[in-house]
Coordinates of C-alpha atoms in Angstrom, one line a residue:
X1 CA -54.4 -23.6 -0.5
X2 CA -55.8 -26.9 0.6
X3 CA -54.2 -29.5 2.8
X4 CA -51.9 -32.0 1.0
X5 CA -53.3 -35.5 0.6
X6 CA -50.5 -37.9 1.4
X7 CA -49.9 -41.6 1.6
X8 CA -47.5 -41.2 4.5
X9 CA -48.7 -43.7 7.2
X10 CA -45.8 -43.8 9.7
X11 CA -47.3 -41.0 11.8
X12 CA -50.8 -41.0 13.3
X13 CA -52.3 -37.5 12.7
X14 CA -55.4 -36.4 14.5
X15 CA -56.2 -32.7 15.0
X16 CA -58.7 -33.6 17.7
X17 CA -55.8 -34.7 19.9
X18 CA -54.7 -31.0 20.1
X19 CA -56.5 -28.7 22.5
X20 CA -56.7 -25.1 21.3
X21 CA -58.4 -22.2 23.0
X22 CA -62.2 -22.0 22.2
X23 CA -63.0 -20.3 18.9
X24 CA -60.2 -22.0 16.9
X25 CA -59.9 -25.2 14.9
X26 CA -56.9 -27.3 14.0
X27 CA -56.3 -29.2 10.8
X28 CA -53.4 -31.0 9.0
X29 CA -52.2 -28.7 6.3
X30 CA -49.2 -30.7 4.9
X31 CA -47.0 -33.7 5.9
X32 CA -44.1 -35.8 4.7
X33 CA -41.3 -33.4 5.7
X34 CA -37.9 -34.3 7.0
X35 CA -36.4 -32.3 10.0
X36 CA -38.3 -29.1 9.2
X37 CA -37.1 -26.2 11.3
X38 CA -38.3 -23.0 9.6
X39 CA -40.9 -21.7 7.2
X40 CA -41.8 -18.4 5.7
X41 CA -44.4 -17.2 3.1
X42 CA -42.9 -16.2 -0.2
X43 CA -44.3 -13.2 -2.1
X44 CA -46.5 -15.4 -4.3
X45 CA -48.2 -17.0 -1.2
X46 CA -46.3 -20.3 -1.3
X47 CA -44.4 -21.5 1.7
X48 CA -40.7 -21.9 1.8
X49 CA -39.5 -24.6 4.3
X50 CA -36.1 -25.1 5.6
X51 CA -35.2 -28.8 6.4
X52 CA -32.1 -29.1 8.7
X53 CA -30.8 -32.3 7.2
X54 CA -30.5 -33.9 10.7
X55 CA -32.7 -36.8 9.8
X56 CA -31.6 -37.8 6.3
X57 CA -28.4 -35.8 5.9
X58 CA -29.8 -33.6 3.1
X59 CA -30.2 -30.0 4.3
X60 CA -32.5 -28.3 1.8
X61 CA -35.1 -25.7 1.0
X62 CA -38.5 -26.8 -0.1
X63 CA -41.4 -24.8 -1.7
X64 CA -45.0 -25.8 -0.9
X65 CA -47.4 -24.5 -3.5
X66 CA -50.8 -25.6 -4.7
X67 CA -50.6 -28.8 -2.7
X68 CA -47.2 -29.9 -4.0
X69 CA -43.6 -29.8 -2.8
X70 CA -40.7 -28.6 -5.0
X71 CA -37.0 -28.8 -4.0
X72 CA -35.6 -25.3 -4.4
X73 CA -32.1 -26.1 -3.4
X74 CA -30.3 -28.8 -1.5
X75 CA -26.9 -29.9 -0.3
X76 CA -26.4 -27.2 2.3
X77 CA -24.3 -27.7 5.5
X78 CA -26.0 -29.7 8.2
X79 CA -27.7 -28.3 10.1
X80 CA -29.6 -25.8 8.1
X81 CA -31.3 -23.5 10.6
X82 CA -33.5 -21.2 8.6
X83 CA -34.6 -19.6 5.3
X84 CA -36.0 -16.1 4.8
X85 CA -36.9 -14.2 1.6
X86 CA -36.6 -10.6 0.5
X87 CA -37.5 -9.3 -2.9
X88 CA -37.4 -12.8 -4.3
X89 CA -33.9 -13.5 -2.9
X90 CA -33.7 -16.4 -0.5
X91 CA -31.3 -16.2 2.4
X92 CA -30.3 -19.7 3.7
X93 CA -28.7 -20.0 7.1
X94 CA -26.7 -23.2 7.5
X95 CA -23.7 -24.3 9.6
X96 CA -21.1 -21.5 9.4
X97 CA -22.6 -19.8 6.4
X98 CA -25.3 -17.6 5.1
X99 CA -26.0 -18.2 1.4
X100 CA -27.9 -16.0 -1.0
X101 CA -30.1 -18.0 -3.3
X102 CA -31.2 -16.1 -6.4
X103 CA -34.4 -16.8 -8.3
X104 CA -32.5 -18.5 -11.2
X105 CA -30.8 -20.9 -8.7
X106 CA -27.4 -19.2 -8.5
X107 CA -25.8 -19.3 -5.0
X108 CA -23.5 -16.8 -3.3
X109 CA -22.1 -17.2 0.2
X110 CA -22.6 -13.7 1.5
X111 CA -21.2 -14.6 5.0
X112 CA -18.8 -17.4 5.7
X113 CA -16.5 -18.5 8.6
X114 CA -19.1 -18.0 11.3
X115 CA -18.1 -19.7 14.6
X116 CA -20.6 -22.5 14.4
X117 CA -18.3 -25.5 15.0
X118 CA -19.6 -26.1 18.5
X119 CA -22.9 -26.9 20.2
X120 CA -25.0 -24.2 18.5
X121 CA -24.9 -22.5 15.1
X122 CA -26.0 -19.4 13.3
X123 CA -29.8 -18.7 13.0
X124 CA -32.2 -17.7 10.4
X125 CA -31.7 -14.1 9.2
X126 CA -34.2 -11.3 9.7
X127 CA -34.4 -8.0 7.8
X128 CA -35.1 -4.6 9.3
X129 CA -36.6 -1.4 7.9
X130 CA -33.1 0.1 7.7
X131 CA -32.2 -2.4 5.1
X132 CA -29.9 -4.4 7.3
X133 CA -29.7 -8.2 8.0
X134 CA -29.6 -9.6 11.5
X135 CA -29.1 -13.1 12.9
X136 CA -28.1 -15.0 16.0
X137 CA -25.0 -17.0 16.7
X138 CA -25.1 -19.6 19.4
X139 CA -22.5 -20.6 22.0
X140 CA -19.8 -23.2 21.4
X141 CA -20.5 -24.8 24.8
X142 CA -23.3 -25.2 27.4
X143 CA -21.9 -22.5 29.8
X144 CA -18.5 -21.4 28.7
X145 CA -16.3 -24.5 29.3
X146 CA -15.3 -27.1 26.8
X147 CA -15.9 -30.6 28.3
X148 CA -16.8 -34.2 27.8
X149 CA -20.3 -33.2 26.5
X150 CA -18.8 -31.6 23.5
X151 CA -18.3 -34.4 20.9
X152 CA -17.3 -31.9 18.3
X153 CA -13.8 -31.6 19.9
X154 CA -12.8 -34.7 18.0
X155 CA -13.0 -32.7 14.8
X156 CA -12.3 -29.2 16.1
X157 CA -10.0 -29.7 19.2
X158 CA -9.0 -26.0 19.4
X159 CA -12.5 -24.5 19.1
X160 CA -14.1 -22.8 22.1
X161 CA -16.3 -19.8 23.0
X162 CA -15.2 -16.3 22.0
X163 CA -16.4 -13.1 23.7
X164 CA -17.3 -9.9 21.7
X165 CA -15.3 -7.7 24.1
X166 CA -12.3 -8.1 26.3
X167 CA -13.2 -10.0 29.5
X168 CA -11.2 -10.8 32.6
X169 CA -11.6 -14.2 34.1
X170 CA -11.5 -15.4 37.7
X171 CA -9.2 -18.3 36.5
X172 CA -11.2 -21.2 37.7
X173 CA -10.3 -24.5 35.9
X174 CA -12.4 -27.6 35.4
X175 CA -11.2 -31.2 35.8
X176 CA -12.5 -33.9 33.5
X177 CA -11.4 -37.1 31.9
X178 CA -9.0 -36.4 29.0
X179 CA -10.7 -38.0 26.1
X180 CA -7.7 -37.2 23.9
X181 CA -5.6 -39.6 25.9
X182 CA -5.4 -43.4 25.8
X183 CA -4.8 -43.6 29.5
X184 CA -7.9 -44.0 31.7
X185 CA -6.2 -42.1 34.5
X186 CA -5.3 -39.1 32.5
X187 CA -7.3 -35.9 33.4
X188 CA -7.5 -32.5 31.7
X189 CA -7.8 -29.1 33.2
X190 CA -9.8 -26.7 31.1
X191 CA -10.4 -23.0 31.6
X192 CA -13.3 -20.9 30.4
X193 CA -13.1 -19.5 26.9
X194 CA -10.2 -21.9 26.2
X195 CA -9.7 -25.0 24.1
X196 CA -10.1 -28.3 25.9
X197 CA -7.2 -29.1 28.1
X198 CA -6.0 -25.5 28.3
X199 CA -6.1 -24.1 31.8
X200 CA -6.5 -20.4 32.8
X201 CA -4.5 -18.5 35.3
X202 CA -6.1 -15.9 37.7
X203 CA -7.1 -12.6 36.1
X204 CA -6.5 -14.0 32.6
X205 CA -7.8 -11.5 30.0
X206 CA -9.5 -12.9 26.9
X207 CA -9.5 -10.4 24.1
X208 CA -12.7 -9.6 22.2
X209 CA -13.2 -11.4 18.9
X210 CA -14.5 -10.0 15.6
X211 CA -16.4 -13.3 15.2
X212 CA -17.7 -14.1 18.7
X213 CA -20.1 -16.8 19.8
X214 CA -23.2 -16.1 21.8
X215 CA -24.3 -12.9 20.1
X216 CA -26.5 -11.3 17.5
X217 CA -24.9 -10.0 14.3
X218 CA -25.8 -7.2 11.9
X219 CA -24.6 -6.7 8.4
X220 CA -25.5 -5.3 5.0
X221 CA -27.6 -7.6 2.7
X222 CA -24.5 -8.5 0.8
X223 CA -22.8 -9.6 4.0
X224 CA -20.5 -6.7 4.3
X225 CA -19.9 -4.6 7.4
X226 CA -20.5 -7.5 9.7
X227 CA -20.7 -6.3 13.3
X228 CA -21.9 -7.5 16.7
X229 CA -25.3 -5.9 17.6
X230 CA -25.7 -7.5 21.0
X231 CA -23.8 -10.3 22.9
X232 CA -23.9 -12.7 25.8
X233 CA -27.0 -14.4 24.4
X234 CA -26.6 -18.2 24.9
X235 CA -28.5 -19.5 21.8
X236 CA -30.5 -16.9 20.1
X237 CA -32.6 -19.3 18.1
X238 CA -34.7 -16.8 16.2
X239 CA -34.7 -13.0 16.0
X240 CA -37.5 -10.9 14.7
X241 CA -38.7 -7.3 14.7
X242 CA -42.2 -6.2 15.8
X243 CA -44.2 -3.4 14.2
X244 CA -42.4 -0.8 16.2
X245 CA -39.0 -2.0 14.8
X246 CA -38.1 -3.5 18.2
X247 CA -35.9 -6.6 18.1
X248 CA -37.0 -9.7 20.1
X249 CA -35.2 -13.1 20.3
X250 CA -36.0 -16.5 21.7
X251 CA -33.1 -17.8 23.7
X252 CA -32.3 -21.4 24.6
X253 CA -30.4 -21.3 27.9
X254 CA -28.1 -23.5 29.9
X255 CA -28.5 -27.3 30.4
X256 CA -27.6 -29.7 33.1
X257 CA -24.5 -31.1 31.4
X258 CA -20.8 -30.8 30.9
X259 CA -18.1 -29.5 33.2
X260 CA -20.3 -26.6 34.4
X261 CA -23.9 -27.9 34.6
X262 CA -26.5 -25.3 35.5
X263 CA -30.0 -26.4 36.7
X264 CA -33.4 -24.9 36.2
X265 CA -32.5 -21.9 34.0
X266 CA -35.6 -20.9 32.2
X267 CA -35.7 -20.3 28.5
X268 CA -36.2 -16.6 27.5
X269 CA -38.0 -14.2 25.2
X270 CA -35.7 -11.3 25.1
X271 CA -36.1 -7.6 24.1
X272 CA -32.7 -6.9 22.4
X273 CA -31.0 -3.5 22.9
X274 CA -28.1 -2.5 20.7
X275 CA -24.8 -3.0 22.5
X276 CA -26.2 -4.8 25.5
X277 CA -24.8 -7.9 27.2
X278 CA -27.3 -10.6 28.2
X279 CA -25.4 -12.6 30.7
X280 CA -23.6 -15.6 29.1
X281 CA -22.0 -17.4 30.9
X282 CA -22.6 -16.0 34.4
X283 CA -26.3 -15.0 34.5
X284 CA -29.6 -16.7 33.9
X285 CA -31.9 -13.9 32.8
X286 CA -30.8 -11.1 35.1
X287 CA -30.0 -13.6 38.0
X288 CA -26.5 -14.7 38.8
X289 CA -25.9 -18.5 38.4
X290 CA -24.3 -18.4 41.8
X291 CA -27.7 -18.5 43.4
X292 CA -28.6 -21.9 45.1
X293 CA -31.6 -22.4 42.8
X294 CA -29.2 -23.1 39.9
X295 CA -27.1 -25.7 41.6
X296 CA -27.4 -29.1 39.9
X297 CA -28.4 -32.2 41.9
X298 CA -25.0 -33.7 41.1
X299 CA -22.1 -31.2 41.1
X300 CA -21.0 -28.0 42.7
X301 CA -22.7 -24.7 42.9
X302 CA -21.8 -22.8 39.7
X303 CA -19.4 -19.9 40.3
X304 CA -18.7 -16.8 38.2
X305 CA -16.2 -17.3 35.4
X306 CA -15.8 -13.6 34.8
X307 CA -14.2 -11.4 37.5
X308 CA -16.0 -8.3 36.2
X309 CA -19.2 -8.1 34.1
X310 CA -20.0 -5.6 31.4
X311 CA -23.3 -4.9 33.0
X312 CA -26.2 -6.4 35.0
X313 CA -28.4 -8.0 32.3
X314 CA -31.9 -6.7 32.0
X315 CA -34.8 -9.0 32.9
X316 CA -36.1 -11.0 30.0
X317 CA -39.3 -9.7 28.5
X318 CA -40.9 -13.1 29.2
X319 CA -39.8 -16.2 31.1
X320 CA -40.6 -19.7 29.8
X321 CA -40.0 -22.9 31.9
X322 CA -36.6 -24.6 31.8
X323 CA -36.0 -27.0 28.9
X324 CA -39.2 -25.8 27.1
X325 CA -37.2 -25.4 23.9
X326 CA -38.1 -22.0 22.6
X327 CA -37.9 -21.9 18.8
X328 CA -39.5 -19.8 16.1
X329 CA -42.2 -17.2 16.8
X330 CA -44.4 -14.7 15.1
X331 CA -46.4 -11.6 16.0
X332 CA -50.1 -11.6 15.3
X333 CA -50.9 -8.6 13.1
X334 CA -54.1 -10.0 11.7
X335 CA -57.5 -8.4 12.2
X336 CA -59.4 -11.4 13.4
X337 CA -57.1 -14.1 14.8
X338 CA -56.6 -12.8 18.3
X339 CA -55.4 -9.8 20.4
X340 CA -53.5 -7.6 18.0
X341 CA -49.8 -7.6 18.5
X342 CA -49.3 -10.7 20.7
X343 CA -46.5 -13.1 20.1
X344 CA -46.8 -16.8 19.6
X345 CA -43.8 -19.1 20.2
X346 CA -43.2 -22.7 19.3
X347 CA -41.8 -24.9 22.1
X348 CA -40.1 -28.1 21.0
X349 CA -39.5 -29.6 24.5
X350 CA -36.5 -31.0 26.2
X351 CA -33.7 -33.1 24.7
X352 CA -33.8 -35.9 27.2
X353 CA -31.6 -37.2 28.8
X354 CA -28.5 -35.3 27.6
X355 CA -29.6 -31.8 28.5
X356 CA -31.9 -32.4 31.5
X357 CA -29.6 -34.1 34.0
X358 CA -31.1 -37.5 33.1
X359 CA -34.7 -36.6 34.0
X360 CA -37.4 -37.3 31.5
X361 CA -39.6 -34.2 31.0
X362 CA -42.3 -35.3 28.5
X363 CA -44.7 -32.6 29.7
X364 CA -42.4 -29.7 29.2
X365 CA -42.7 -27.6 26.1
X366 CA -44.3 -29.3 23.0
X367 CA -46.9 -26.6 22.6
X368 CA -47.6 -23.1 21.3
X369 CA -47.6 -20.4 23.9
X370 CA -48.9 -16.8 23.6
X371 CA -47.0 -13.9 25.0
X372 CA -49.0 -10.8 25.9
X373 CA -46.8 -8.0 24.5
X374 CA -48.2 -5.5 27.1
X375 CA -46.9 -7.3 30.2
X376 CA -44.9 -10.4 29.1
X377 CA -47.5 -12.8 30.5
X378 CA -47.1 -16.3 29.0
X379 CA -50.1 -18.6 28.5
X380 CA -50.7 -21.9 26.6
X381 CA -52.5 -21.4 23.3
X382 CA -52.4 -25.0 21.8
X383 CA -51.2 -28.2 23.4
X384 CA -51.9 -31.9 23.1
X385 CA -54.8 -33.0 25.3
X386 CA -52.4 -35.4 27.1
X387 CA -49.9 -32.6 27.8
X388 CA -47.2 -34.9 26.3
X389 CA -45.5 -35.2 22.9
X390 CA -47.3 -37.5 20.5
X391 CA -44.4 -40.1 20.6
X392 CA -44.9 -40.6 24.3
X393 CA -48.6 -41.6 23.9
X394 CA -49.0 -42.7 20.3
X395 CA -51.3 -39.8 19.9
X396 CA -52.0 -37.8 16.7
X397 CA -51.0 -34.3 17.9
X398 CA -47.9 -32.2 18.3
X399 CA -44.5 -33.9 18.4
X400 CA -41.9 -31.0 18.5
X401 CA -43.3 -27.6 17.3
X402 CA -40.4 -25.7 15.7
X403 CA -41.9 -22.6 14.1
X404 CA -45.0 -20.4 14.0
X405 CA -46.0 -18.0 11.2
X406 CA -49.2 -16.2 10.2
X407 CA -50.2 -16.6 6.6
X408 CA -51.8 -14.1 4.2
X409 CA -55.1 -15.8 5.0
X410 CA -54.6 -14.7 8.7
X411 CA -54.4 -18.3 9.9
X412 CA -51.6 -19.6 12.0
X413 CA -49.3 -22.3 10.6
X414 CA -47.3 -24.5 12.9
X415 CA -44.2 -26.4 11.7
X416 CA -43.8 -29.7 13.6
X417 CA -40.7 -31.9 13.6
X418 CA -40.4 -35.5 12.7
X419 CA -41.9 -38.2 15.0
X420 CA -39.5 -39.8 17.4
X421 CA -39.2 -43.6 17.6
X422 CA -40.7 -45.3 20.6
X423 CA -37.3 -46.7 21.8
X424 CA -35.3 -43.5 21.5
X425 CA -36.7 -39.9 22.0
X426 CA -33.8 -38.5 19.9
X427 CA -34.1 -40.8 16.9
X428 CA -36.6 -39.7 14.3
X429 CA -38.8 -41.5 11.7
X430 CA -38.2 -40.1 8.2
X431 CA -40.9 -38.2 6.3
X432 CA -43.0 -37.5 9.4
X433 CA -42.7 -33.7 9.7
X434 CA -46.0 -31.8 9.6
X435 CA -47.5 -28.4 9.1
X436 CA -50.6 -27.7 11.1
X437 CA -53.1 -24.9 10.4
X438 CA -55.0 -23.2 13.2
X439 CA -57.9 -21.0 12.1
X440 CA -60.4 -18.8 13.8
X441 CA -63.9 -20.2 13.6

């Protein structure tokens, strides 16, 4: 398949602006996408692309085949988070739902009512050799407490985080401006795992929920027998099995925001064990958030919310710098591209200033990293020569890499988000999403 020739001129594209390790070349494969967040090769060799709808309001699934785009289906809940395919059936993950899309265009919501009304939603599904379907479900809040950073409370005032098992809380409450009140002197007291303005008492027990946040779910392909596979994962953006049928997940962790800000928690590449707890909301990796290194510049040292923890979380398989923005990933099972079995992860970068404590971090993330699956070592594989996102410099390279997949031609394909505007790093120019192709020379 050749690169698409396009008349889109609102984004400068120059593969030479991307540094890649010696022995590889970069080219523009396709462009003109809107908020692309996931891609997968269909059985016929075409590429299915999930567009979140966050730029133009139209969450949809596209097919790229023989140099042309075709809309497969649209009008999904915003944001759409992923699309995957199995035996010609397409499974679309979008806010609160997983929809089965048949070859003839019929749609069936195989899973509905997922707890995706908060900060983070349900992720792209993955299939295992046992014929099951797996996917991640993100947290409602940054770190367990609903606060002024959660704008969704205006529409869902009683929503909050839900644990998968019974937990006992310390009973700490957090004071913030009461944005439900008209009085500027009215304050609210909010406890962990509670709606905004609802305090906790000491030793309060929160019962486990059948539809918890911060977890990884498993079900049958038709959505039946939905169960929690693992929990305490803040935002499992993507789950995937390696050739040994081991599950791994990229996990976006805590930000410096809200009623309980946590600083410098690295993003994670997790090896997922069935039944394990991965630390939300009291651990960063396998380290307690009560350590001084996690104290924000403005605000108190985070304290434990839970009086007892299910277990000490295991150390992540790989650690990636804070605010790197771990997204989609793939394993290299080609014969020629690189070391067999290594993982490659797309890093989209920080969401400045709302998640970083106000600090611009233009040199964080915005690249493709390689993870050595023997020892967890992380190294940069492809990055803009400036080290910065393209919108910061006006360059022609990566903006926000969102996904990585290996194609049937054994080349790497990188899905890159829309270009941000010069005046606002979180406002995007329509029709500027890109697919890059990286090949072995």
